[in-house]
Amino acid sequence: MPASNRDPQASTASAGRWSIARRFFLTSFILIVAQSALSLAISGKLWKDFTSLYLDSVLSRQVLRPLNLVDNQLDLLTAQEAMECCTKKDYKNFLSEIALADGKAVMISGSAGLVPGQGAESLYTSQQLSDFAKLATSNVSRFALVDYGTDRAVAVKSVNLSGGSETGALIYIRPIYNMSLFITLSRIRFLSEIVLMLSLVVLLAIALTYILRPMRSVRSRLSNIQLDNLDTALIPLNGQPVELQPILTEFNRMVQRLETSAQNQKQFASTISHEFRTPLTVISGFIQSVLNRAQDLDSRYRESLLIADKEAFRLNRMLSDLLDLSRADNHQFKVLREPFDCILSCREALRLSQFAFPSNIIRLDDSGLEESIWAIGDPDRLVKCLENLIGNAVKYSEPKSLIELDIVLKDQQVLFSVQDHGQGIPDDQQTRIFERFVRADGVSLRRGETSSGLGLSIVKMLMEGMGGSVSVQSEVGVGSRFILALQRSMS
Ligand code: ADP
């Protein structure tokens, strides 16, 4: 049976809705990713342009010398001769004049077909050479970067020969030995963008945590506010962010109004209980005296008087609960905190309850326990708490059901539990039921029983007055176990 401290309303309200922080985070995240993608694309394009421009200019410079050599040869010919001369052999002759080092190669693509120079023939296959030529001549810039494996990339530049388009184009091939450097630089550029993006996201998360910190502290203060600690509920505005201040000002005003109204309510309850008690005692006294003296009373009148007496007793009990609570509110309620034999108190509560609820089976399992166990508290108040819990167990279970009392020693505490096999209490109601006048939704009263919603708040007040506590474990349809805890005493 799990104990529950969750706030059902908060969880229902937040379910399916996104907090402002989450929305802000998501929007910023999308913006950061979009910005990074855009900047990657732009820098990628710039990088590509830069690489090709750089290589193009290097090649253009390098191509000038061989081009001049070929042009010098061609200059000796007339246009007609130039057009006619350009057989494969002629071109081979031109190309043999051009000495190239470092794997660089040159070839001519023209009317005589593709004519490779010496280096080109030995370095590249004829398929590669024709691919290079096609790529270079088809590009507007007449430049191509052909990467067919790290450090096997080549830059290709095509330049028209001065003899005219019929003469052909000189194609210059240059291996790029530093291609791996280009690739590494390109990867670094990519990685640095990603690292920058991730750092921004992390910074955003840290900033959000920092921004939301005041809200969290306000929220934790708010969640601790109860009707009985309204006087400490005001939230100081000093040090709070400017955006929160108007909300907190309104909140503080509301707390003050609530406090005044709670004070009036308490005052009202206290006055009513005082004022009602005396006439009620008189009424009870007269009913008792009639019942005791009028022996020959008609049975129907006797029955009515017995009901009136029972109701007067119930009313009296409720007024005394209300008075106790209002005394506690005014700090006039005395609860002892001294060592006492709590086994005796349990037995007393058992005896009184068995007398009050004869049709139920109420059991105390004290086997295996020492003859006396000492706890710090008030013996009479513990009896009252146990009586209240047993009374509830009876009220919210089937008639004649079993109710079990248990005493357990745990660490430095004595735990008293009252277990029933009744309706159980829904999870989301389990913290509320200790508040005044609160009845759990989804729990119904047995016919003929009455409820004020005060019993558990009295138990809580008395247990806290003794330095102890009360808690509940409950499962709907299985039953409830209320646990009272007092500090153990060794004397
Ligand atoms: P009352 O019983 O007079 O209404 P209490 O303060 O004793 O007031 O209890 C508050 C509410 O807690 C009850 O109205 C009931 O809904 C729920 N409750 C208390 N004890 C039990 C129990 N043993 N089983 C089921 N519900 C319980």
Short mmCIF file of N, CA and C in Angstrom, two decimals, residues 8-144:
data_model
loop_
_atom_site.label_atom_id
_atom_site.label_comp_id
_atom_site.label_asym_id
_atom_site.label_seq_id
_atom_site.Cartn_x
_atom_site.Cartn_y
_atom_site.Cartn_z
N PRO A 8 -2.14 15.80 -6.95
CA PRO A 8 -2.81 15.32 -8.15
C PRO A 8 -3.13 16.44 -9.11
N GLN A 9 -3.52 17.63 -8.55
CA GLN A 9 -3.95 18.71 -9.44
C GLN A 9 -2.79 19.21 -10.26
N ALA A 10 -1.61 19.33 -9.56
CA ALA A 10 -0.43 19.81 -10.26
C ALA A 10 -0.07 18.86 -11.38
N SER A 11 -0.11 17.53 -11.10
CA SER A 11 0.31 16.61 -12.13
C SER A 11 -0.69 16.56 -13.27
N THR A 12 -2.00 16.70 -12.96
CA THR A 12 -2.99 16.69 -14.04
C THR A 12 -2.81 17.93 -14.90
N ALA A 13 -2.58 19.09 -14.22
CA ALA A 13 -2.46 20.33 -14.98
C ALA A 13 -1.25 20.31 -15.89
N SER A 14 -0.12 19.72 -15.37
CA SER A 14 1.09 19.76 -16.19
C SER A 14 1.09 18.68 -17.26
N ALA A 15 0.25 17.63 -17.08
CA ALA A 15 0.24 16.57 -18.08
C ALA A 15 -0.24 17.14 -19.41
N GLY A 16 0.49 16.86 -20.46
CA GLY A 16 0.07 17.28 -21.79
C GLY A 16 0.35 18.74 -22.08
N ARG A 17 0.88 19.48 -21.10
CA ARG A 17 1.20 20.89 -21.33
C ARG A 17 2.69 21.09 -21.14
N TRP A 18 3.22 22.02 -21.90
CA TRP A 18 4.66 22.26 -21.81
C TRP A 18 4.92 23.50 -21.00
N SER A 19 5.95 23.40 -20.12
CA SER A 19 6.30 24.57 -19.33
C SER A 19 6.92 25.62 -20.25
N ILE A 20 6.90 26.89 -19.77
CA ILE A 20 7.48 27.97 -20.57
C ILE A 20 8.96 27.67 -20.81
N ALA A 21 9.62 27.15 -19.75
CA ALA A 21 11.05 26.87 -19.89
C ALA A 21 11.29 25.85 -20.99
N ARG A 22 10.44 24.82 -21.04
CA ARG A 22 10.65 23.78 -22.05
C ARG A 22 10.42 24.35 -23.45
N ARG A 23 9.37 25.19 -23.57
CA ARG A 23 9.09 25.79 -24.89
C ARG A 23 10.27 26.66 -25.32
N PHE A 24 10.74 27.48 -24.34
CA PHE A 24 11.84 28.38 -24.64
C PHE A 24 13.06 27.58 -25.08
N PHE A 25 13.33 26.50 -24.32
CA PHE A 25 14.49 25.68 -24.62
C PHE A 25 14.37 25.08 -26.03
N LEU A 26 13.19 24.55 -26.34
CA LEU A 26 13.01 23.90 -27.64
C LEU A 26 13.17 24.92 -28.78
N THR A 27 12.52 26.11 -28.59
CA THR A 27 12.63 27.13 -29.64
C THR A 27 14.09 27.52 -29.86
N SER A 28 14.79 27.77 -28.73
CA SER A 28 16.19 28.18 -28.86
C SER A 28 17.00 27.06 -29.49
N PHE A 29 16.70 25.82 -29.10
CA PHE A 29 17.44 24.67 -29.64
C PHE A 29 17.28 24.62 -31.16
N ILE A 30 16.03 24.79 -31.62
CA ILE A 30 15.78 24.74 -33.07
C ILE A 30 16.54 25.87 -33.76
N LEU A 31 16.50 27.08 -33.12
CA LEU A 31 17.20 28.22 -33.73
C LEU A 31 18.70 27.96 -33.84
N ILE A 32 19.25 27.39 -32.74
CA ILE A 32 20.70 27.13 -32.73
C ILE A 32 21.05 26.12 -33.84
N VAL A 33 20.24 25.05 -33.92
CA VAL A 33 20.53 24.02 -34.92
C VAL A 33 20.39 24.61 -36.33
N ALA A 34 19.34 25.43 -36.52
CA ALA A 34 19.12 26.02 -37.85
C ALA A 34 20.28 26.94 -38.20
N GLN A 35 20.68 27.75 -37.19
CA GLN A 35 21.77 28.69 -37.44
C GLN A 35 23.06 27.93 -37.78
N SER A 36 23.30 26.83 -37.01
CA SER A 36 24.52 26.05 -37.25
C SER A 36 24.47 25.42 -38.63
N ALA A 37 23.30 24.90 -39.03
CA ALA A 37 23.18 24.25 -40.34
C ALA A 37 23.44 25.27 -41.44
N LEU A 38 22.87 26.47 -41.26
CA LEU A 38 23.03 27.53 -42.26
C LEU A 38 24.50 27.93 -42.37
N SER A 39 25.12 28.10 -41.18
CA SER A 39 26.50 28.56 -41.22
C SER A 39 27.40 27.46 -41.79
N LEU A 40 27.04 26.17 -41.52
CA LEU A 40 27.81 25.06 -42.12
C LEU A 40 27.70 25.10 -43.63
N ALA A 41 26.45 25.35 -44.09
CA ALA A 41 26.23 25.36 -45.54
C ALA A 41 27.00 26.50 -46.18
N ILE A 42 26.91 27.71 -45.53
CA ILE A 42 27.59 28.87 -46.11
C ILE A 42 29.10 28.66 -46.10
N SER A 43 29.61 28.21 -44.91
CA SER A 43 31.07 28.07 -44.84
C SER A 43 31.52 26.94 -45.76
N GLY A 44 30.68 25.91 -45.94
CA GLY A 44 31.00 24.82 -46.86
C GLY A 44 31.15 25.34 -48.28
N LYS A 45 30.20 26.21 -48.65
CA LYS A 45 30.22 26.75 -50.01
C LYS A 45 31.47 27.64 -50.18
N LEU A 46 31.71 28.50 -49.14
CA LEU A 46 32.87 29.39 -49.21
C LEU A 46 34.16 28.58 -49.32
N TRP A 47 34.19 27.51 -48.53
CA TRP A 47 35.37 26.66 -48.49
C TRP A 47 35.62 26.04 -49.87
N LYS A 48 34.53 25.57 -50.47
CA LYS A 48 34.64 24.93 -51.77
C LYS A 48 35.13 25.95 -52.82
N ASP A 49 34.50 27.13 -52.76
CA ASP A 49 34.88 28.17 -53.71
C ASP A 49 36.34 28.54 -53.54
N PHE A 50 36.72 28.68 -52.25
CA PHE A 50 38.09 29.07 -51.96
C PHE A 50 39.05 28.02 -52.53
N THR A 51 38.76 26.73 -52.25
CA THR A 51 39.64 25.65 -52.70
C THR A 51 39.78 25.69 -54.22
N SER A 52 38.63 25.80 -54.91
CA SER A 52 38.73 25.74 -56.36
C SER A 52 39.41 26.98 -56.92
N LEU A 53 39.12 28.15 -56.33
CA LEU A 53 39.76 29.37 -56.81
C LEU A 53 41.27 29.30 -56.63
N TYR A 54 41.63 28.80 -55.44
CA TYR A 54 43.06 28.73 -55.11
C TYR A 54 43.77 27.81 -56.11
N LEU A 55 43.19 26.60 -56.25
CA LEU A 55 43.82 25.63 -57.14
C LEU A 55 43.82 26.14 -58.59
N ASP A 56 42.70 26.76 -58.95
CA ASP A 56 42.57 27.28 -60.31
C ASP A 56 43.69 28.29 -60.59
N SER A 57 43.91 29.18 -59.59
CA SER A 57 44.92 30.22 -59.83
C SER A 57 46.31 29.60 -59.87
N VAL A 58 46.55 28.61 -58.99
CA VAL A 58 47.86 27.95 -59.01
C VAL A 58 48.08 27.30 -60.38
N LEU A 59 47.03 26.59 -60.84
CA LEU A 59 47.14 25.89 -62.11
C LEU A 59 47.33 26.87 -63.26
N SER A 60 46.57 27.97 -63.22
CA SER A 60 46.66 28.95 -64.31
C SER A 60 48.09 29.43 -64.44
N ARG A 61 48.70 29.65 -63.26
CA ARG A 61 50.08 30.14 -63.30
C ARG A 61 51.01 29.07 -63.89
N GLN A 62 50.76 27.83 -63.41
CA GLN A 62 51.66 26.77 -63.84
C GLN A 62 51.48 26.40 -65.31
N VAL A 63 50.28 26.67 -65.81
CA VAL A 63 49.98 26.25 -67.16
C VAL A 63 50.58 27.21 -68.20
N LEU A 64 50.95 28.39 -67.70
CA LEU A 64 51.43 29.40 -68.65
C LEU A 64 52.69 28.96 -69.40
N ARG A 65 53.61 28.34 -68.66
CA ARG A 65 54.90 27.99 -69.29
C ARG A 65 54.69 26.97 -70.41
N PRO A 66 54.05 25.83 -70.12
CA PRO A 66 53.84 24.86 -71.23
C PRO A 66 53.04 25.48 -72.35
N LEU A 67 52.07 26.34 -71.96
CA LEU A 67 51.22 26.92 -73.01
C LEU A 67 52.05 27.79 -73.95
N ASN A 68 52.97 28.54 -73.31
CA ASN A 68 53.83 29.39 -74.13
C ASN A 68 54.68 28.58 -75.09
N LEU A 69 55.15 27.45 -74.52
CA LEU A 69 55.99 26.60 -75.37
C LEU A 69 55.24 26.13 -76.61
N VAL A 70 54.02 25.66 -76.38
CA VAL A 70 53.23 25.15 -77.48
C VAL A 70 52.90 26.29 -78.43
N ASP A 71 52.51 27.43 -77.83
CA ASP A 71 52.14 28.57 -78.66
C ASP A 71 53.31 29.05 -79.54
N ASN A 72 54.51 28.98 -78.91
CA ASN A 72 55.68 29.39 -79.70
C ASN A 72 55.80 28.54 -80.95
N GLN A 73 55.56 27.24 -80.78
CA GLN A 73 55.65 26.35 -81.94
C GLN A 73 54.58 26.71 -82.96
N LEU A 74 53.37 26.95 -82.42
CA LEU A 74 52.25 27.21 -83.31
C LEU A 74 52.42 28.55 -84.04
N ASP A 75 53.07 29.49 -83.31
CA ASP A 75 53.25 30.81 -83.92
C ASP A 75 54.03 30.74 -85.24
N LEU A 76 54.84 29.70 -85.38
CA LEU A 76 55.65 29.57 -86.59
C LEU A 76 54.80 29.15 -87.80
N LEU A 77 53.57 28.71 -87.48
CA LEU A 77 52.71 28.22 -88.57
C LEU A 77 51.68 29.26 -88.93
N THR A 78 51.20 29.19 -90.18
CA THR A 78 50.06 30.02 -90.56
C THR A 78 48.83 29.34 -90.00
N ALA A 79 47.68 30.06 -89.99
CA ALA A 79 46.45 29.47 -89.45
C ALA A 79 46.09 28.20 -90.19
N GLN A 80 46.22 28.28 -91.51
CA GLN A 80 45.88 27.13 -92.34
C GLN A 80 46.76 25.94 -91.94
N GLU A 81 48.08 26.29 -91.84
CA GLU A 81 49.02 25.22 -91.52
C GLU A 81 48.73 24.65 -90.12
N ALA A 82 48.37 25.64 -89.27
CA ALA A 82 48.09 25.19 -87.89
C ALA A 82 46.96 24.19 -87.86
N MET A 83 45.93 24.51 -88.67
CA MET A 83 44.78 23.62 -88.69
C MET A 83 45.13 22.29 -89.31
N GLU A 84 46.00 22.35 -90.30
CA GLU A 84 46.32 21.10 -91.00
C GLU A 84 47.41 20.30 -90.29
N CYS A 85 48.24 21.04 -89.61
CA CYS A 85 49.42 20.36 -89.03
C CYS A 85 49.10 19.44 -87.87
N CYS A 86 47.94 19.75 -87.27
CA CYS A 86 47.76 19.15 -85.95
C CYS A 86 47.37 17.69 -86.00
N THR A 87 48.30 16.90 -86.45
CA THR A 87 48.08 15.46 -86.35
C THR A 87 48.56 15.04 -84.98
N LYS A 88 48.23 13.82 -84.63
CA LYS A 88 48.66 13.28 -83.34
C LYS A 88 50.17 13.43 -83.17
N LYS A 89 50.88 13.15 -84.27
CA LYS A 89 52.34 13.16 -84.21
C LYS A 89 52.85 14.57 -83.91
N ASP A 90 52.22 15.56 -84.65
CA ASP A 90 52.64 16.94 -84.41
C ASP A 90 52.48 17.31 -82.94
N TYR A 91 51.29 16.96 -82.45
CA TYR A 91 51.04 17.30 -81.03
C TYR A 91 52.05 16.60 -80.13
N LYS A 92 52.33 15.33 -80.40
CA LYS A 92 53.31 14.60 -79.59
C LYS A 92 54.63 15.37 -79.58
N ASN A 93 54.98 15.87 -80.78
CA ASN A 93 56.24 16.62 -80.88
C ASN A 93 56.20 17.87 -80.01
N PHE A 94 55.02 18.58 -80.12
CA PHE A 94 54.89 19.76 -79.25
C PHE A 94 55.06 19.38 -77.79
N LEU A 95 54.36 18.32 -77.43
CA LEU A 95 54.32 17.95 -76.01
C LEU A 95 55.68 17.48 -75.50
N SER A 96 56.49 16.89 -76.39
CA SER A 96 57.79 16.39 -75.94
C SER A 96 58.71 17.55 -75.54
N GLU A 97 58.39 18.73 -76.05
CA GLU A 97 59.17 19.92 -75.70
C GLU A 97 58.92 20.33 -74.24
N ILE A 98 57.78 19.86 -73.74
CA ILE A 98 57.39 20.34 -72.41
C ILE A 98 57.87 19.34 -71.35
N ALA A 99 58.84 19.77 -70.58
CA ALA A 99 59.34 18.86 -69.53
C ALA A 99 58.63 19.18 -68.22
N LEU A 100 58.01 18.19 -67.68
CA LEU A 100 57.26 18.41 -66.43
C LEU A 100 57.80 17.49 -65.33
N ALA A 101 57.81 18.00 -64.11
CA ALA A 101 58.29 17.17 -62.99
C ALA A 101 57.13 16.85 -62.04
N ASP A 102 57.43 16.08 -60.99
CA ASP A 102 56.49 15.84 -59.88
C ASP A 102 55.17 15.23 -60.31
N GLY A 103 55.17 14.38 -61.25
CA GLY A 103 53.93 13.69 -61.63
C GLY A 103 52.95 14.58 -62.34
N LYS A 104 53.32 15.80 -62.64
CA LYS A 104 52.43 16.67 -63.39
C LYS A 104 52.40 16.19 -64.84
N ALA A 105 51.30 16.41 -65.48
CA ALA A 105 51.20 15.89 -66.85
C ALA A 105 50.45 16.88 -67.71
N VAL A 106 50.66 16.76 -69.03
CA VAL A 106 49.97 17.66 -69.93
C VAL A 106 49.52 16.84 -71.14
N MET A 107 48.38 17.25 -71.71
CA MET A 107 47.92 16.56 -72.91
C MET A 107 47.13 17.57 -73.74
N ILE A 108 46.87 17.20 -74.97
CA ILE A 108 46.10 18.09 -75.84
C ILE A 108 44.86 17.37 -76.28
N SER A 109 43.74 18.10 -76.14
CA SER A 109 42.49 17.52 -76.62
C SER A 109 42.06 18.39 -77.80
N GLY A 110 42.07 17.84 -79.00
CA GLY A 110 41.75 18.67 -80.16
C GLY A 110 41.28 17.85 -81.33
N SER A 111 41.45 18.41 -82.51
CA SER A 111 40.92 17.75 -83.70
C SER A 111 41.57 16.38 -83.91
N ALA A 112 42.77 16.21 -83.38
CA ALA A 112 43.45 14.93 -83.55
C ALA A 112 43.10 13.94 -82.44
N GLY A 113 42.11 14.31 -81.65
CA GLY A 113 41.72 13.42 -80.51
C GLY A 113 42.54 13.78 -79.28
N LEU A 114 42.58 12.87 -78.36
CA LEU A 114 43.28 13.12 -77.10
C LEU A 114 44.73 12.67 -77.25
N VAL A 115 45.64 13.66 -77.11
CA VAL A 115 47.05 13.32 -77.32
C VAL A 115 47.81 13.52 -76.01
N PRO A 116 48.13 12.43 -75.31
CA PRO A 116 48.81 12.61 -74.03
C PRO A 116 50.30 12.82 -74.19
N GLY A 117 50.82 13.63 -73.33
CA GLY A 117 52.27 13.82 -73.28
C GLY A 117 52.86 12.64 -72.52
N GLN A 118 54.22 12.68 -72.42
CA GLN A 118 54.91 11.54 -71.83
C GLN A 118 54.42 11.19 -70.43
N GLY A 119 54.45 12.20 -69.59
CA GLY A 119 54.06 11.97 -68.18
C GLY A 119 52.65 11.45 -68.09
N ALA A 120 51.74 12.06 -68.85
CA ALA A 120 50.32 11.69 -68.78
C ALA A 120 50.14 10.21 -69.12
N GLU A 121 50.85 9.77 -70.10
CA GLU A 121 50.72 8.38 -70.53
C GLU A 121 51.14 7.40 -69.44
N SER A 122 52.28 7.77 -68.81
CA SER A 122 52.79 6.82 -67.83
C SER A 122 52.05 6.91 -66.49
N LEU A 123 51.46 8.06 -66.21
CA LEU A 123 50.83 8.23 -64.88
C LEU A 123 49.37 7.81 -64.83
N TYR A 124 48.62 8.02 -65.88
CA TYR A 124 47.17 7.80 -65.84
C TYR A 124 46.71 6.90 -66.97
N THR A 125 45.62 6.20 -66.73
CA THR A 125 45.07 5.35 -67.78
C THR A 125 44.40 6.24 -68.81
N SER A 126 44.18 5.71 -70.00
CA SER A 126 43.57 6.56 -71.04
C SER A 126 42.14 6.92 -70.66
N GLN A 127 41.47 6.03 -69.89
CA GLN A 127 40.10 6.34 -69.42
C GLN A 127 40.13 7.55 -68.49
N GLN A 128 41.10 7.51 -67.53
CA GLN A 128 41.22 8.64 -66.58
C GLN A 128 41.50 9.93 -67.33
N LEU A 129 42.41 9.83 -68.28
CA LEU A 129 42.79 11.03 -69.02
C LEU A 129 41.59 11.61 -69.76
N SER A 130 40.78 10.73 -70.34
CA SER A 130 39.64 11.28 -71.08
C SER A 130 38.61 11.86 -70.10
N ASP A 131 38.47 11.22 -68.92
CA ASP A 131 37.55 11.79 -67.90
C ASP A 131 38.03 13.17 -67.47
N PHE A 132 39.33 13.28 -67.20
CA PHE A 132 39.89 14.57 -66.77
C PHE A 132 39.60 15.64 -67.82
N ALA A 133 39.85 15.28 -69.07
CA ALA A 133 39.69 16.24 -70.15
C ALA A 133 38.24 16.69 -70.24
N LYS A 134 37.33 15.71 -70.12
CA LYS A 134 35.91 16.06 -70.24
C LYS A 134 35.51 17.02 -69.11
N LEU A 135 35.92 16.64 -67.90
CA LEU A 135 35.53 17.46 -66.75
C LEU A 135 36.03 18.90 -66.89
N ALA A 136 37.30 19.01 -67.25
CA ALA A 136 37.90 20.35 -67.32
C ALA A 136 37.29 21.18 -68.43
N THR A 137 37.04 20.57 -69.59
CA THR A 137 36.54 21.38 -70.71
C THR A 137 35.06 21.67 -70.58
N SER A 138 34.31 20.81 -69.84
CA SER A 138 32.87 21.06 -69.74
C SER A 138 32.55 22.14 -68.69
N ASN A 139 33.44 22.37 -67.72
CA ASN A 139 33.18 23.38 -66.69
C ASN A 139 33.33 24.78 -67.25
N VAL A 140 32.49 25.70 -66.72
CA VAL A 140 32.58 27.07 -67.19
C VAL A 140 33.96 27.65 -66.89
N SER A 141 34.46 27.31 -65.69
CA SER A 141 35.76 27.86 -65.30
C SER A 141 36.91 27.09 -65.96
N ARG A 142 36.56 26.05 -66.68
CA ARG A 142 37.54 25.17 -67.32
C ARG A 142 38.53 24.62 -66.30
N PHE A 143 38.00 24.38 -65.11
CA PHE A 143 38.81 23.84 -64.03
C PHE A 143 38.04 22.71 -63.36
N ALA A 144 38.73 21.64 -62.92
CA ALA A 144 38.04 20.57 -62.21
C ALA A 144 38.96 19.97 -61.16
#
